[in-house]
Amino acid sequence: MLAPTLVASPHAHAPVSIERTMRLVMLALLPATLLGLWQFGWPAIVLFAVTLGAALLFEALALLLAGKPLKPSLLDGSALLTGWLLALTLPPWAPWWIGVVGAFVAIIVGKQVFGGLGQNLFNPAMVARVVLLVSFPLEMTQWVGPQPLFFAQTPGLGDALTISLDGLSAPWDAMSGASILGQVDLALQQGSDLGAAMPTLFPPLGALFGGIPGSLGETSALLLLLGGLFLLRKGVIDWVIPVAVLLGVAVPASLLHLLDPTRFAGPLLHLLAGATLLTAFFIATDPVTSPVSRLGQAVFGAGIGLLIYLIRTFGAYPEGAAFAILLMNAATPMVDHYLKPRIFGRDRRGQALPVAGDAAGERKR
Amino acid sequence: MRLFTIRGGVHPEDRKALSAGRPIEVLPIPKLLHIPLQQHIGAIANPLVQRRQYVAKGERIAHAQGAVSAPIHAPTSGRIVGLGLYPANHPSGLSVRTITLQPDGKDRWHKRIEGVADPFALEPAEIAQRVADAGVVGLGGATFPSAVKLGLGKRYALSTLVINGSECEPYLTCDDQLMREQAEAIVDGARLMARALGVERILFGIEGNKPEALAAVQQATAAFDGVEVVRLPMRYPMGSEKHLVQTLTGKETPARGLTADIGVVVHNPATAFAVYEALRFGQPLVSRVISVTGGAISAPKNLRVLIGTKIEDLVEHCSRFREEPARLIAGGPMMGQPIPELRVPVMKGTNGILALTAAETGRREPAPCIRCGSCVQACPCGLLPLAMAAQVRAGDLDAAVSSGLMDCIGCGSCAYVCPAHLPLVQCFNHAKGELAARGRAKQKQTETKRLAEHRAQRLEAQKRAKREAMAKRKREADLKKQAEAAADSEGAAASTPAAAVEEVETC
Ligand code: SF4
Ligand code: SF4
């Protein structure tokens, strides 16, 4: 009755799969995403839909060209998640083609040319973000304040299509401005005292609940944090990377803020504003492009946090999360090589542990 | 008692409720017993019986060969009806040398089966010898001859005997149930083993999911000094010898070493029970307790079964399957082996028969590795399973070995948590098999080389001898000419054929 099965142990499996991981990450992103879509209205909804659709399309195209079966890869959710993460980091009213170009770079250049899922060195969404930022600096830095759906001055679906097709023009361009981090940079350049300017520039409650200009999905720190905690709770991500990223940002920010509060913003701004939380919980934790050992992950996360802070504070860009991720992605193979776990019964160099009794001559043999 | 944490490990759903607490039932004597001669690690046993011979229960039917081996005894009284090949309880399904016994139903013990009145008065070596004669092997599944392990006290400075009652594999409840029902016998056997080893301290490690067993053993040990019962945290693979010892003592066994290197010897409670039976009653190991369980079994049970009983008979006794099992396993789900067909026999090391449904196996098609590191976090040995698997896949076995392939205990924790469902253990087993084959080939090669060199040397020696003989003959001829002593040359000529014979013998 039973054919000999040459399957090896184990014959049980934890209830995990790649699809489940991707599904749960998207679920965790949903609250922050919905809030962003509501806040920024129809133009944001159009951009989000176009970016995700394009990501799936390019994935399918690449699979067809490579002659690989469509179904398992398309359905594992990885392309959708890449598109989703990219969309969340875009300016909410960016034109539609930003989403398409971004999806192309992410899926084709960032992932498929490396050989598909699991093979890429760099986080695809972040590759796309950096390419977009460098190639289209204007479109990538036009931020709008929240214009929630169903209010009088907010653009309707028709206006949204105009914005999406033609870019920001009158009268909507009047609503655009710098992101919160950009505003802080600007204030510094104008020589204002940050300590005095902060309360008006950066209302912490606004950052928590999403009332400040910023990328599509980065504005509500609270919802991102909740999503991250959900993933931790579900065991989808490990705590090491998020904690290391947050500490990597908070520690230098606190130190410099203590030294000179007029020039350096405090840790709260750096933790709550911009891409910090999205990066810590959703982007730096990308399994493919992060180290595999706990120790390596700690180094990786701390490096990202520190780089975010340094680029924001001393670099040319007001936000440095994408650059920080890519730099640490590049370091991942080295980190993996040097920070391996210690093998049971061996020392760090791989030599068998000495037998305790040897020296004392205890061993009778 | 302070416990130490081990690295990695997983928390599989334990599924023990299926058969936990079910009293051990004695399986009726089956119609036929198929007793394989290789049921232990080491050299195959040598049969002592002939076809049609009548044997009594407990009579030795095959004896141990060499230092690491174990004898085999008749599980019941009856007639030997076969001595040949029979399918093995091994995934390959290959046939192995097997004695077939037709029970006469009387289950009559051999008349010389007799216990020792006061086994604690025996010399340690005598205890080990009796354990060896009883054919006792590690019943946790490792099947290493127990007497060899009991002799470690001669070569190592030992301090502690650990009884491994963790039973960390999901589903299995045979040790649990045996500890509940036979705690005193197990403690007695453990104390005898401690005497054989020359150690004063005994630690019973039992996972916290077996409160009844913990209580029973606690009670049975209360009267003895130096015996401690430890409640272990539930984590797989707590039952891995080296990890259990680390949990209990904080000491780490050196790579490629034995726990004896750090003064500890580990035995299983069922083995302790077998030692008790061997010493107190003189009964050799002819039966064992097995959990027959899994979601596809109609009535999961703990059974005491004669060695050599067909698995089919066990399944039959448990009212067969409630649904067609997706997988049949001998052992636990984490490290057990697939059963090739139902007619293969129970062996000394068979601790469980699992009939698992498709849902229970959780099998899925493998996907690409997403480098998530779950396997790295889960590995109790600190290895990088994803890297080793990649190296094996690329055919670079040397790289896999330097990554620690030989330190892998095959526990399956990595594959259990892999979201890509990669068959990591299968990959490592394949590589280990390949390395073993290479090792054998290499050994053969060096042996051939050694023989070839040996032969060249000998030929060289022969040539030299011939030259000398020629020279001698020449001298002798010269002498002969002078002294006319012709008979002397015969001795030298005779040496040549003798050398030729020697050559044929050694090559
Ligand atoms: S658990 Fe599986 S997918 Fe994750 S790194 Fe290990 S092998 Fe790759
Ligand atoms: S099977 Fe080997 S590599 Fe995998 S977790 Fe166990 S010891 Fe580590």
PDB file of C-alpha atoms and ligand atoms in Angstrom, chain A residues 18 292, chain B residues 368-376 385-386 389 393 414 417-422 424, ligand 1:
ATOM      1  CA  ILE A  18       7.488  32.393   2.549  1.00  0.00           C
ATOM      2  CA  VAL A 292      21.951  35.601   9.192  1.00  0.00           C
TER       3      VAL A 292
ATOM      4  CA  PRO B 368      14.422  29.282  -2.827  1.00  0.00           C
ATOM      5  CA  CYS B 369      16.336  30.109   0.357  1.00  0.00           C
ATOM      6  CA  ILE B 370      15.503  33.659   1.433  1.00  0.00           C
ATOM      7  CA  ARG B 371      18.489  33.873   3.772  1.00  0.00           C
ATOM      8  CA  CYS B 372      16.175  34.549   6.686  1.00  0.00           C
ATOM      9  CA  GLY B 373      18.580  33.058   9.204  1.00  0.00           C
ATOM     10  CA  SER B 374      15.835  31.089  10.992  1.00  0.00           C
ATOM     11  CA  CYS B 375      17.901  27.943  10.549  1.00  0.00           C
ATOM     12  CA  VAL B 376      20.942  29.658  12.048  1.00  0.00           C
ATOM     13  CA  PRO B 385      22.704  25.374   7.742  1.00  0.00           C
ATOM     14  CA  LEU B 386      21.933  27.637   4.781  1.00  0.00           C
ATOM     15  CA  ALA B 389      23.376  23.421   2.143  1.00  0.00           C
ATOM     16  CA  ARG B 393      24.458  21.803  -3.560  1.00  0.00           C
ATOM     17  CA  CYS B 414      16.853  23.896  10.910  1.00  0.00           C
ATOM     18  CA  VAL B 417      11.734  26.181  10.920  1.00  0.00           C
ATOM     19  CA  CYS B 418      12.775  26.860   7.310  1.00  0.00           C
ATOM     20  CA  PRO B 419      10.072  29.019   5.707  1.00  0.00           C
ATOM     21  CA  ALA B 420      11.282  27.894   2.287  1.00  0.00           C
ATOM     22  CA  HIS B 421      10.720  24.253   3.329  1.00  0.00           C
ATOM     23  CA  LEU B 422      14.174  23.284   2.124  1.00  0.00           C
ATOM     24  CA  LEU B 424      18.231  20.671   4.752  1.00  0.00           C
TER      25      LEU B 424
HETATM   26  S1  SF4 C   1      15.705  28.854   7.234  1.00  0.00           S
HETATM   27 FE1  SF4 C   1      15.573  28.181   5.102  1.00  0.00          FE
HETATM   28  S2  SF4 C   1      15.156  30.060   3.974  1.00  0.00           S
HETATM   29 FE2  SF4 C   1      15.852  30.700   5.987  1.00  0.00          FE
HETATM   30  S3  SF4 C   1      18.055  30.977   5.723  1.00  0.00           S
HETATM   31 FE3  SF4 C   1      17.777  28.885   6.440  1.00  0.00          FE
HETATM   32  S4  SF4 C   1      17.688  27.674   4.587  1.00  0.00           S
HETATM   33 FE4  SF4 C   1      17.353  29.778   3.969  1.00  0.00          FE
END
